[in-house]
Amino acid sequence: MTTVHHTSVPLTRTQKSAGHQASLIVQGADATGIVAALASLLSTHGANIVSLDQYSDNPQGGAFFQRTVFGLDGLQAAVPALRAGLDEHLVKKYGLRYTLRDMSVPKRVAIFVSKSDHCLLDLLWRHRQGQLPISVAMVVSNHPDVAEEVRGFGIPFFHVASAGPDKSAAEAEHLRLLKDNVDFVVLARYMQILSADFIEQVGVPIINIHHSFLPAFIGAGPYAKAKERGVKLVGATAHYVTADLDEGPIIEQDVVRVTHAQNTADLMHRGADVERAVLSRAVLWHAEDRIIRNGNHTIVFT
Amino acid sequence: MTTVHHTSVPLTRTQKSAGHQASLIVQGADATGIVAALASLLSTHGANIVSLDQYSDNPQGGAFFQRTVFGLDGLQAAVPALRAGLDEHLVKKYGLRYTLRDMSVPKRVAIFVSKSDHCLLDLLWRHRQGQLPISVAMVVSNHPDVAEEVRGFGIPFFHVASAGPDKSAAEAEHLRLLKDNVDFVVLARYMQILSADFIEQVGVPIINIHHSFLPAFIGAGPYAKAKERGVKLVGATAHYVTADLDEGPIIEQDVVRVTHAQNTADLMHRGADVERAVLSRAVLWHAEDRIIRNGNHTIVFT
Amino acid sequence: MTTVHHTSVPLTRTQKSAGHQASLIVQGADATGIVAALASLLSTHGANIVSLDQYSDNPQGGAFFQRTVFGLDGLQAAVPALRAGLDEHLVKKYGLRYTLRDMSVPKRVAIFVSKSDHCLLDLLWRHRQGQLPISVAMVVSNHPDVAEEVRGFGIPFFHVASAGPDKSAAEAEHLRLLKDNVDFVVLARYMQILSADFIEQVGVPIINIHHSFLPAFIGAGPYAKAKERGVKLVGATAHYVTADLDEGPIIEQDVVRVTHAQNTADLMHRGADVERAVLSRAVLWHAEDRIIRNGNHTIVFT
Amino acid sequence: MTTVHHTSVPLTRTQKSAGHQASLIVQGADATGIVAALASLLSTHGANIVSLDQYSDNPQGGAFFQRTVFGLDGLQAAVPALRAGLDEHLVKKYGLRYTLRDMSVPKRVAIFVSKSDHCLLDLLWRHRQGQLPISVAMVVSNHPDVAEEVRGFGIPFFHVASAGPDKSAAEAEHLRLLKDNVDFVVLARYMQILSADFIEQVGVPIINIHHSFLPAFIGAGPYAKAKERGVKLVGATAHYVTADLDEGPIIEQDVVRVTHAQNTADLMHRGADVERAVLSRAVLWHAEDRIIRNGNHTIVFT
């Protein structure tokens, strides 16, 4: 979503008339004067910049990335004029793309899961604690195992079986559930491969947690491979899903120390701790518009 | 130095007419429009913002901190007009303070050391590797032990003995060496306490590395205290020196794991690794104007 | 429990006749021949040593610590003869203390908690996953908040109110619940101070999680103190409880990085992640007899 | 060396008649009674066990690994009888292999290096500090760059050029230098591939530091590959060298966090810190006989 040309994310839901904050992500070819044009425009509308992060990957002819969070009384009413100004001063003049989003409206997410519940429960627990500014629209699984637990959190659970090599029926059902309902999808240890067609049709960012320190141990069974190779650290990687399996832009990674005395099951247990921590951070940063995709990389303003 | 009102750090030394970068640190009471005023001023002078970090500790009436790095052809010639503009648009209008510095001129540093050489050698080695944009003006020690090593790096070494409780003669000699010669001082395991009078007279920031995870184990012998208490991690803290021993603003901290099987000497060895890493990061960040002091805290834009 | 002279932990519950493992902890004054005497005794009884860790804090006249895990067919039947041998060859001859425990019988634990549920849920979830070889006998709280969640795990919950300065009624109720029912107690963010009298009467080890990197920020409100001091890492400490508040033997510690941009609430959130990780490790190690107390220190064989 | 059948490492050099310590590494098929036989034998000779670590990779028919450090008055004189006993009670009876080594005699090492000096200097500095129980016999390089620095430490430096694809002349020269002179070789960022023939002929363990978190980014240019892939951590791996490039048994690994804002040169600088830390630990552990090779894995008793 962050790379969509003046995106259509609605600024319409629950916001009140005062004290709102919005995020503004801008990216494109770098040029002198962009920051000034942007800050000036916001100032003209009475916006107070709360946080600003800027990055240029090369001061001479590189790419420009900026995340601005600003407060503005009467944000909703001001949006049309703000968009008109951004179109005029950033898009037309500098050829930049932007995303403007009312941060008081949490992003809606669908969480996909198979049997392992550690990543799912960590997200649901953090959400309940108020640590994650998201709205969990649903949990979807190819197994019924976690249904009761999910519903205990007051969240809809959908079981969509996915047996056999032909995933088209399951994916059609997934699309019916997701279409226009969610802003992003999280694969919280969902052990099914998504088709390129599904990824394109769903049309929202998909975050996956891979249970290894990518690009080491790509594919299935990474902990067994790690044990076999005798590594001294195991890790996890959160990344955006693309049609290339395990090759999408990396959002976050971390590792934990293991020893010769730990077997593959132990590695899985230690690794699960890293998986849930890494995925939670990726979801938080995505929810707060801290991640900008640039080709197969991410800019993460933490 | 970062908090001095339009500082007098000269922009005069070795710079060429084009391609230079400058850092601009601004801090003070937050207000709507500061970022725009600043960016507009830089844009007017043809400056290209390379990096911008901004932080407000409270959007409603808090303090504002910004670090901007910009490129500007003919920087040296443009400085007087730039300063006039900053005085007009930031100081007078918003009551802010700023520091403007030509980053092509490395800060000059004096390194103080006693007998332990691990922090000193790490700084000198990193400097030789081109990792630290500093100019090492001198090394000063109360012991002659490291003289040969320092001179091997082509750096002046001064031995200033410091026996007995009266440090006034030594401090007078230190002041003669330092006055107008350095932009900051690094205490790289210098095991002498500086008097409040000396700290005031030297007039430049002083960075110290304390061999514990402050505020734990304040004072002398922290590794022995850590062993006595049976801790499972030992750490180090880099901080600016104030008249309150071990109480100055913390710049950076880190820790390393230890076990029951390690004695006090082992803790010192493991701790030395952390000390040199932490101090090197603090010196790098100070050299790159990444640290802003705010009362007894630091804002560090890494 | 690990320091009790030939402890009375029963080896009687659910074990089958073959394939059992037992742990044997031995400690006392070091002397030549202890390892041989011990290994010889186990060998005589047909025990197969699975794991052996030994530590002497000083080869010349120091203290000796050993953890041995061994497999023995018909363990239960062999115990009386084994104890007799240990009394003869270790206690009488070398003056050592030992603890022998059937590892197939999980230790029974009572978890005490107040309102914060992150440490509690992490323990319950890990237990359900099979990661913790414990039996959770009950959860006790001075608030009713977590009752439903705990009972969802099929675990008894007891609410024991603890208002006012006089804790004697609450502690009497605690003793009624705990006496002869549990092998250890875990304070999983239980925000009440235990009296010295209670600690003595309960007679089993008590593990606490302190929400700071001890000995920094002893006492209440450590995250606010950490924010006030401007530290760059926050941590957590698991320790055995003694009558000296926050001064008991440290079992495990860890830290997480924080920045100037995080407020006290953020520090609490990041800290909570460390707290649950540290406490879970401490409980696991205690459950597996990996910790030996020695005065105010711990030997941890991980 | 650790896997050699009753090795011929001499126990002859500088030791005095009392207070010596020896390490005894034993490995082979697990069986009941090994620990007792070993401890009994040592006890019979009056040895005092200072440290004992034991590991079985499977209690039922797996492999057995033990590291014992013991003190023994008159160690040198006792060695022949001790070896006879080990041959009798461990080799003949249980089919085990062992290595017995007088720890008062530091292992002799040759350090190979190309142009990057960070790993080399860290080893030399730690050695001078007394942190590494090794004797640095020589430094060998295919470039003359570090000659002066090495000789400043009082260590012989040999420049052996290695131009062109035919390395046979250089390797012949290396063998002349190394043969019977060293107990192990350290490749401290030596950017030449060793031939399988050389590895076999040199006949002592070779430790390499690879500048990536293996098995990710095998081969040349790992930091450029890491930047290209957009990883959030870069690492280093110390491993024993085998004929399979970058595939030998891993000894130690570690990582450091990087961000989008760091270019390939920055990754190299941060990575260099990890490389020297990881290599130093590997060399220390090898020097203290803490590493046992088992096929393509290592058992590391730290």
PDB file of C-alpha atoms in Angstrom, chain C residues 91-295:
ATOM      1  CA  VAL C  91      28.018 -37.498  52.958  1.00  0.00           C
ATOM      2  CA  LYS C  92      30.068 -39.410  55.496  1.00  0.00           C
ATOM      3  CA  LYS C  93      33.336 -39.530  53.604  1.00  0.00           C
ATOM      4  CA  TYR C  94      33.417 -36.067  52.037  1.00  0.00           C
ATOM      5  CA  GLY C  95      30.855 -34.113  54.041  1.00  0.00           C
ATOM      6  CA  LEU C  96      28.920 -33.251  50.884  1.00  0.00           C
ATOM      7  CA  ARG C  97      25.205 -32.525  50.513  1.00  0.00           C
ATOM      8  CA  TYR C  98      23.126 -34.008  47.746  1.00  0.00           C
ATOM      9  CA  THR C  99      19.684 -33.898  46.173  1.00  0.00           C
ATOM     10  CA  LEU C 100      18.411 -36.903  44.235  1.00  0.00           C
ATOM     11  CA  ARG C 101      15.251 -36.455  42.180  1.00  0.00           C
ATOM     12  CA  ASP C 102      13.259 -38.562  39.753  1.00  0.00           C
ATOM     13  CA  MET C 103      13.019 -36.313  36.686  1.00  0.00           C
ATOM     14  CA  SER C 104       9.963 -38.115  35.334  1.00  0.00           C
ATOM     15  CA  VAL C 105       7.936 -36.446  38.093  1.00  0.00           C
ATOM     16  CA  PRO C 106       7.462 -32.804  37.185  1.00  0.00           C
ATOM     17  CA  LYS C 107       7.909 -30.289  39.987  1.00  0.00           C
ATOM     18  CA  ARG C 108       4.637 -28.788  41.213  1.00  0.00           C
ATOM     19  CA  VAL C 109       4.465 -25.024  41.110  1.00  0.00           C
ATOM     20  CA  ALA C 110       2.149 -22.267  42.311  1.00  0.00           C
ATOM     21  CA  ILE C 111       2.214 -19.115  40.223  1.00  0.00           C
ATOM     22  CA  PHE C 112       1.463 -15.825  41.967  1.00  0.00           C
ATOM     23  CA  VAL C 113       0.380 -12.879  39.842  1.00  0.00           C
ATOM     24  CA  SER C 114      -1.242  -9.455  40.211  1.00  0.00           C
ATOM     25  CA  LYS C 115      -2.773  -7.690  37.194  1.00  0.00           C
ATOM     26  CA  SER C 116      -0.097  -7.939  34.484  1.00  0.00           C
ATOM     27  CA  ASP C 117      -0.581 -11.242  32.708  1.00  0.00           C
ATOM     28  CA  HIS C 118       2.340 -11.416  30.267  1.00  0.00           C
ATOM     29  CA  CYS C 119       4.624 -13.544  32.438  1.00  0.00           C
ATOM     30  CA  LEU C 120       1.767 -15.784  33.578  1.00  0.00           C
ATOM     31  CA  LEU C 121       0.450 -16.420  30.069  1.00  0.00           C
ATOM     32  CA  ASP C 122       3.900 -17.125  28.726  1.00  0.00           C
ATOM     33  CA  LEU C 123       4.452 -19.764  31.406  1.00  0.00           C
ATOM     34  CA  LEU C 124       1.033 -21.339  30.845  1.00  0.00           C
ATOM     35  CA  TRP C 125       1.455 -21.322  27.069  1.00  0.00           C
ATOM     36  CA  ARG C 126       4.940 -22.851  27.244  1.00  0.00           C
ATOM     37  CA  HIS C 127       3.658 -25.465  29.670  1.00  0.00           C
ATOM     38  CA  ARG C 128       0.833 -26.378  27.308  1.00  0.00           C
ATOM     39  CA  GLN C 129       3.365 -26.610  24.465  1.00  0.00           C
ATOM     40  CA  GLY C 130       5.375 -29.139  26.441  1.00  0.00           C
ATOM     41  CA  GLN C 131       8.317 -26.782  26.841  1.00  0.00           C
ATOM     42  CA  LEU C 132       8.255 -26.721  30.670  1.00  0.00           C
ATOM     43  CA  PRO C 133       8.485 -29.954  32.703  1.00  0.00           C
ATOM     44  CA  ILE C 134       6.322 -28.644  35.523  1.00  0.00           C
ATOM     45  CA  SER C 135       2.894 -29.294  36.957  1.00  0.00           C
ATOM     46  CA  VAL C 136       1.008 -26.057  37.575  1.00  0.00           C
ATOM     47  CA  ALA C 137      -0.874 -26.755  40.795  1.00  0.00           C
ATOM     48  CA  MET C 138      -2.570 -23.378  41.035  1.00  0.00           C
ATOM     49  CA  VAL C 139      -2.490 -19.708  40.184  1.00  0.00           C
ATOM     50  CA  VAL C 140      -2.967 -17.279  43.074  1.00  0.00           C
ATOM     51  CA  SER C 141      -3.686 -13.599  42.692  1.00  0.00           C
ATOM     52  CA  ASN C 142      -4.568 -10.589  44.806  1.00  0.00           C
ATOM     53  CA  HIS C 143      -6.856  -9.507  41.951  1.00  0.00           C
ATOM     54  CA  PRO C 144      -9.589 -11.482  40.174  1.00  0.00           C
ATOM     55  CA  ASP C 145      -8.658 -10.192  36.713  1.00  0.00           C
ATOM     56  CA  VAL C 146      -6.919 -13.243  35.280  1.00  0.00           C
ATOM     57  CA  ALA C 147      -9.283 -15.858  36.742  1.00  0.00           C
ATOM     58  CA  GLU C 148     -11.093 -16.699  33.523  1.00  0.00           C
ATOM     59  CA  GLU C 149      -7.931 -16.918  31.469  1.00  0.00           C
ATOM     60  CA  VAL C 150      -6.262 -19.239  33.968  1.00  0.00           C
ATOM     61  CA  ARG C 151      -9.279 -21.518  34.209  1.00  0.00           C
ATOM     62  CA  GLY C 152      -9.325 -21.670  30.403  1.00  0.00           C
ATOM     63  CA  PHE C 153      -6.040 -23.533  30.746  1.00  0.00           C
ATOM     64  CA  GLY C 154      -7.712 -25.976  33.143  1.00  0.00           C
ATOM     65  CA  ILE C 155      -5.746 -24.713  36.132  1.00  0.00           C
ATOM     66  CA  PRO C 156      -7.202 -23.842  39.568  1.00  0.00           C
ATOM     67  CA  PHE C 157      -7.308 -20.134  40.328  1.00  0.00           C
ATOM     68  CA  PHE C 158      -7.491 -18.677  43.823  1.00  0.00           C
ATOM     69  CA  HIS C 159      -8.211 -15.060  44.573  1.00  0.00           C
ATOM     70  CA  VAL C 160      -6.675 -13.961  47.855  1.00  0.00           C
ATOM     71  CA  ALA C 161      -7.251 -10.263  48.439  1.00  0.00           C
ATOM     72  CA  SER C 162      -4.392  -8.394  50.024  1.00  0.00           C
ATOM     73  CA  ALA C 163      -5.537  -4.926  50.982  1.00  0.00           C
ATOM     74  CA  GLY C 164      -3.903  -2.745  53.579  1.00  0.00           C
ATOM     75  CA  PRO C 165      -0.561  -3.008  55.310  1.00  0.00           C
ATOM     76  CA  ASP C 166      -1.449  -6.117  57.333  1.00  0.00           C
ATOM     77  CA  LYS C 167      -0.713  -9.080  55.073  1.00  0.00           C
ATOM     78  CA  SER C 168      -0.975 -11.714  57.787  1.00  0.00           C
ATOM     79  CA  ALA C 169      -4.452 -12.977  56.847  1.00  0.00           C
ATOM     80  CA  ALA C 170      -3.543 -13.220  53.180  1.00  0.00           C
ATOM     81  CA  GLU C 171      -0.279 -14.955  53.964  1.00  0.00           C
ATOM     82  CA  ALA C 172      -2.033 -17.426  56.234  1.00  0.00           C
ATOM     83  CA  GLU C 173      -4.381 -18.242  53.388  1.00  0.00           C
ATOM     84  CA  HIS C 174      -1.404 -18.593  51.032  1.00  0.00           C
ATOM     85  CA  LEU C 175       0.250 -21.028  53.417  1.00  0.00           C
ATOM     86  CA  ARG C 176      -2.921 -23.128  53.613  1.00  0.00           C
ATOM     87  CA  LEU C 177      -2.964 -23.348  49.822  1.00  0.00           C
ATOM     88  CA  LEU C 178       0.717 -24.057  49.375  1.00  0.00           C
ATOM     89  CA  LYS C 179       1.674 -26.264  52.315  1.00  0.00           C
ATOM     90  CA  ASP C 180       2.739 -29.712  51.032  1.00  0.00           C
ATOM     91  CA  ASN C 181       1.152 -28.915  47.688  1.00  0.00           C
ATOM     92  CA  VAL C 182       4.002 -27.388  45.731  1.00  0.00           C
ATOM     93  CA  ASP C 183       7.725 -27.790  45.181  1.00  0.00           C
ATOM     94  CA  PHE C 184       8.325 -24.148  44.315  1.00  0.00           C
ATOM     95  CA  VAL C 185       6.568 -20.825  43.877  1.00  0.00           C
ATOM     96  CA  VAL C 186       6.889 -18.383  40.995  1.00  0.00           C
ATOM     97  CA  LEU C 187       6.086 -14.691  41.445  1.00  0.00           C
ATOM     98  CA  ALA C 188       5.100 -13.790  37.892  1.00  0.00           C
ATOM     99  CA  ARG C 189       4.767 -10.025  38.419  1.00  0.00           C
ATOM    100  CA  TYR C 190       3.187 -10.363  41.878  1.00  0.00           C
ATOM    101  CA  MET C 191       3.331  -6.822  43.199  1.00  0.00           C
ATOM    102  CA  GLN C 192       3.204  -7.628  46.905  1.00  0.00           C
ATOM    103  CA  ILE C 193       6.142  -7.936  49.267  1.00  0.00           C
ATOM    104  CA  LEU C 194       6.384 -11.271  51.077  1.00  0.00           C
ATOM    105  CA  SER C 195       7.181 -11.231  54.775  1.00  0.00           C
ATOM    106  CA  ALA C 196      10.347 -12.916  56.033  1.00  0.00           C
ATOM    107  CA  ASP C 197       8.129 -15.100  58.157  1.00  0.00           C
ATOM    108  CA  PHE C 198       6.110 -16.275  55.161  1.00  0.00           C
ATOM    109  CA  ILE C 199       9.247 -17.027  53.165  1.00  0.00           C
ATOM    110  CA  GLU C 200      10.535 -19.176  55.989  1.00  0.00           C
ATOM    111  CA  GLN C 201       7.265 -20.996  56.601  1.00  0.00           C
ATOM    112  CA  VAL C 202       6.522 -21.810  52.986  1.00  0.00           C
ATOM    113  CA  GLY C 203       9.789 -23.729  52.932  1.00  0.00           C
ATOM    114  CA  VAL C 204      10.167 -24.079  49.170  1.00  0.00           C
ATOM    115  CA  PRO C 205      12.170 -21.962  46.714  1.00  0.00           C
ATOM    116  CA  ILE C 206      10.444 -18.819  45.451  1.00  0.00           C
ATOM    117  CA  ILE C 207      11.439 -17.339  42.096  1.00  0.00           C
ATOM    118  CA  ASN C 208      10.672 -13.689  41.390  1.00  0.00           C
ATOM    119  CA  ILE C 209      10.928 -11.643  38.199  1.00  0.00           C
ATOM    120  CA  HIS C 210      12.111  -8.113  38.858  1.00  0.00           C
ATOM    121  CA  HIS C 211      11.390  -5.632  36.102  1.00  0.00           C
ATOM    122  CA  SER C 212      14.856  -4.140  35.967  1.00  0.00           C
ATOM    123  CA  PHE C 213      18.421  -5.121  35.414  1.00  0.00           C
ATOM    124  CA  LEU C 214      19.366  -5.580  39.075  1.00  0.00           C
ATOM    125  CA  PRO C 215      21.069  -4.050  40.974  1.00  0.00           C
ATOM    126  CA  ALA C 216      20.045  -0.993  38.958  1.00  0.00           C
ATOM    127  CA  PHE C 217      16.627   0.461  39.807  1.00  0.00           C
ATOM    128  CA  ILE C 218      15.910  -1.580  42.911  1.00  0.00           C
ATOM    129  CA  GLY C 219      12.412  -1.159  44.314  1.00  0.00           C
ATOM    130  CA  ALA C 220       9.214   0.146  42.772  1.00  0.00           C
ATOM    131  CA  GLY C 221       8.768   1.899  39.436  1.00  0.00           C
ATOM    132  CA  PRO C 222      11.972   0.783  37.705  1.00  0.00           C
ATOM    133  CA  TYR C 223      10.840   1.778  34.208  1.00  0.00           C
ATOM    134  CA  ALA C 224      10.038   5.321  35.305  1.00  0.00           C
ATOM    135  CA  LYS C 225      13.436   5.469  36.982  1.00  0.00           C
ATOM    136  CA  ALA C 226      15.111   4.111  33.854  1.00  0.00           C
ATOM    137  CA  LYS C 227      13.394   6.732  31.687  1.00  0.00           C
ATOM    138  CA  GLU C 228      14.379   9.427  34.167  1.00  0.00           C
ATOM    139  CA  ARG C 229      18.023   8.312  34.049  1.00  0.00           C
ATOM    140  CA  GLY C 230      18.006   8.124  30.238  1.00  0.00           C
ATOM    141  CA  VAL C 231      19.357   4.570  29.946  1.00  0.00           C
ATOM    142  CA  LYS C 232      19.754   2.963  26.522  1.00  0.00           C
ATOM    143  CA  LEU C 233      18.841  -0.580  27.611  1.00  0.00           C
ATOM    144  CA  VAL C 234      16.146  -1.881  29.942  1.00  0.00           C
ATOM    145  CA  GLY C 235      16.286  -5.314  31.468  1.00  0.00           C
ATOM    146  CA  ALA C 236      14.784  -7.896  33.755  1.00  0.00           C
ATOM    147  CA  THR C 237      16.156 -10.158  36.468  1.00  0.00           C
ATOM    148  CA  ALA C 238      14.893 -13.500  37.743  1.00  0.00           C
ATOM    149  CA  HIS C 239      16.109 -14.269  41.255  1.00  0.00           C
ATOM    150  CA  TYR C 240      15.338 -16.395  44.259  1.00  0.00           C
ATOM    151  CA  VAL C 241      13.431 -14.527  46.913  1.00  0.00           C
ATOM    152  CA  THR C 242      15.073 -13.918  50.279  1.00  0.00           C
ATOM    153  CA  ALA C 243      14.090 -11.704  53.164  1.00  0.00           C
ATOM    154  CA  ASP C 244      16.198  -8.919  51.623  1.00  0.00           C
ATOM    155  CA  LEU C 245      13.992  -7.352  48.981  1.00  0.00           C
ATOM    156  CA  ASP C 246      15.498  -7.522  45.455  1.00  0.00           C
ATOM    157  CA  GLU C 247      18.750  -8.874  46.919  1.00  0.00           C
ATOM    158  CA  GLY C 248      18.303 -12.636  46.500  1.00  0.00           C
ATOM    159  CA  PRO C 249      20.539 -14.822  44.311  1.00  0.00           C
ATOM    160  CA  ILE C 250      20.260 -13.873  40.636  1.00  0.00           C
ATOM    161  CA  ILE C 251      19.281 -16.705  38.268  1.00  0.00           C
ATOM    162  CA  GLU C 252      19.072 -14.981  34.902  1.00  0.00           C
ATOM    163  CA  GLN C 253      19.092 -11.502  33.364  1.00  0.00           C
ATOM    164  CA  ASP C 254      18.609  -9.996  29.968  1.00  0.00           C
ATOM    165  CA  VAL C 255      18.161  -6.585  28.379  1.00  0.00           C
ATOM    166  CA  VAL C 256      16.601  -4.930  25.351  1.00  0.00           C
ATOM    167  CA  ARG C 257      17.608  -1.727  23.586  1.00  0.00           C
ATOM    168  CA  VAL C 258      15.510   1.406  23.972  1.00  0.00           C
ATOM    169  CA  THR C 259      15.924   4.930  22.644  1.00  0.00           C
ATOM    170  CA  HIS C 260      15.169   8.513  23.630  1.00  0.00           C
ATOM    171  CA  ALA C 261      12.015   8.294  21.510  1.00  0.00           C
ATOM    172  CA  GLN C 262      10.380   5.740  23.785  1.00  0.00           C
ATOM    173  CA  ASN C 263       8.368   6.887  26.765  1.00  0.00           C
ATOM    174  CA  THR C 264       7.874   5.048  30.039  1.00  0.00           C
ATOM    175  CA  ALA C 265       4.943   3.060  28.637  1.00  0.00           C
ATOM    176  CA  ASP C 266       7.052   1.960  25.679  1.00  0.00           C
ATOM    177  CA  LEU C 267       9.793   0.904  28.080  1.00  0.00           C
ATOM    178  CA  MET C 268       7.226  -1.159  29.981  1.00  0.00           C
ATOM    179  CA  HIS C 269       6.119  -2.876  26.764  1.00  0.00           C
ATOM    180  CA  ARG C 270       9.643  -3.659  25.621  1.00  0.00           C
ATOM    181  CA  GLY C 271      10.548  -4.652  29.163  1.00  0.00           C
ATOM    182  CA  ALA C 272       7.596  -7.029  29.389  1.00  0.00           C
ATOM    183  CA  ASP C 273       9.074  -9.032  26.515  1.00  0.00           C
ATOM    184  CA  VAL C 274      12.315  -9.411  28.430  1.00  0.00           C
ATOM    185  CA  GLU C 275      10.550 -10.211  31.685  1.00  0.00           C
ATOM    186  CA  ARG C 276       8.611 -13.134  30.283  1.00  0.00           C
ATOM    187  CA  ALA C 277      11.662 -14.500  28.434  1.00  0.00           C
ATOM    188  CA  VAL C 278      13.892 -14.276  31.510  1.00  0.00           C
ATOM    189  CA  LEU C 279      11.324 -15.741  33.876  1.00  0.00           C
ATOM    190  CA  SER C 280      10.569 -18.643  31.530  1.00  0.00           C
ATOM    191  CA  ARG C 281      14.244 -19.533  31.342  1.00  0.00           C
ATOM    192  CA  ALA C 282      14.598 -19.366  35.124  1.00  0.00           C
ATOM    193  CA  VAL C 283      11.560 -21.606  35.639  1.00  0.00           C
ATOM    194  CA  LEU C 284      12.813 -24.098  33.052  1.00  0.00           C
ATOM    195  CA  TRP C 285      16.246 -24.287  34.628  1.00  0.00           C
ATOM    196  CA  HIS C 286      14.795 -24.661  38.122  1.00  0.00           C
ATOM    197  CA  ALA C 287      12.434 -27.371  36.884  1.00  0.00           C
ATOM    198  CA  GLU C 288      15.352 -29.251  35.354  1.00  0.00           C
ATOM    199  CA  ASP C 289      17.546 -28.960  38.468  1.00  0.00           C
ATOM    200  CA  ARG C 290      20.079 -26.854  36.605  1.00  0.00           C
ATOM    201  CA  ILE C 291      20.486 -24.236  39.329  1.00  0.00           C
ATOM    202  CA  ILE C 292      22.557 -24.642  42.491  1.00  0.00           C
ATOM    203  CA  ARG C 293      22.407 -21.949  45.147  1.00  0.00           C
ATOM    204  CA  ASN C 294      25.664 -21.023  46.835  1.00  0.00           C
ATOM    205  CA  GLY C 295      25.266 -18.238  49.343  1.00  0.00           C
TER     206      GLY C 295
END
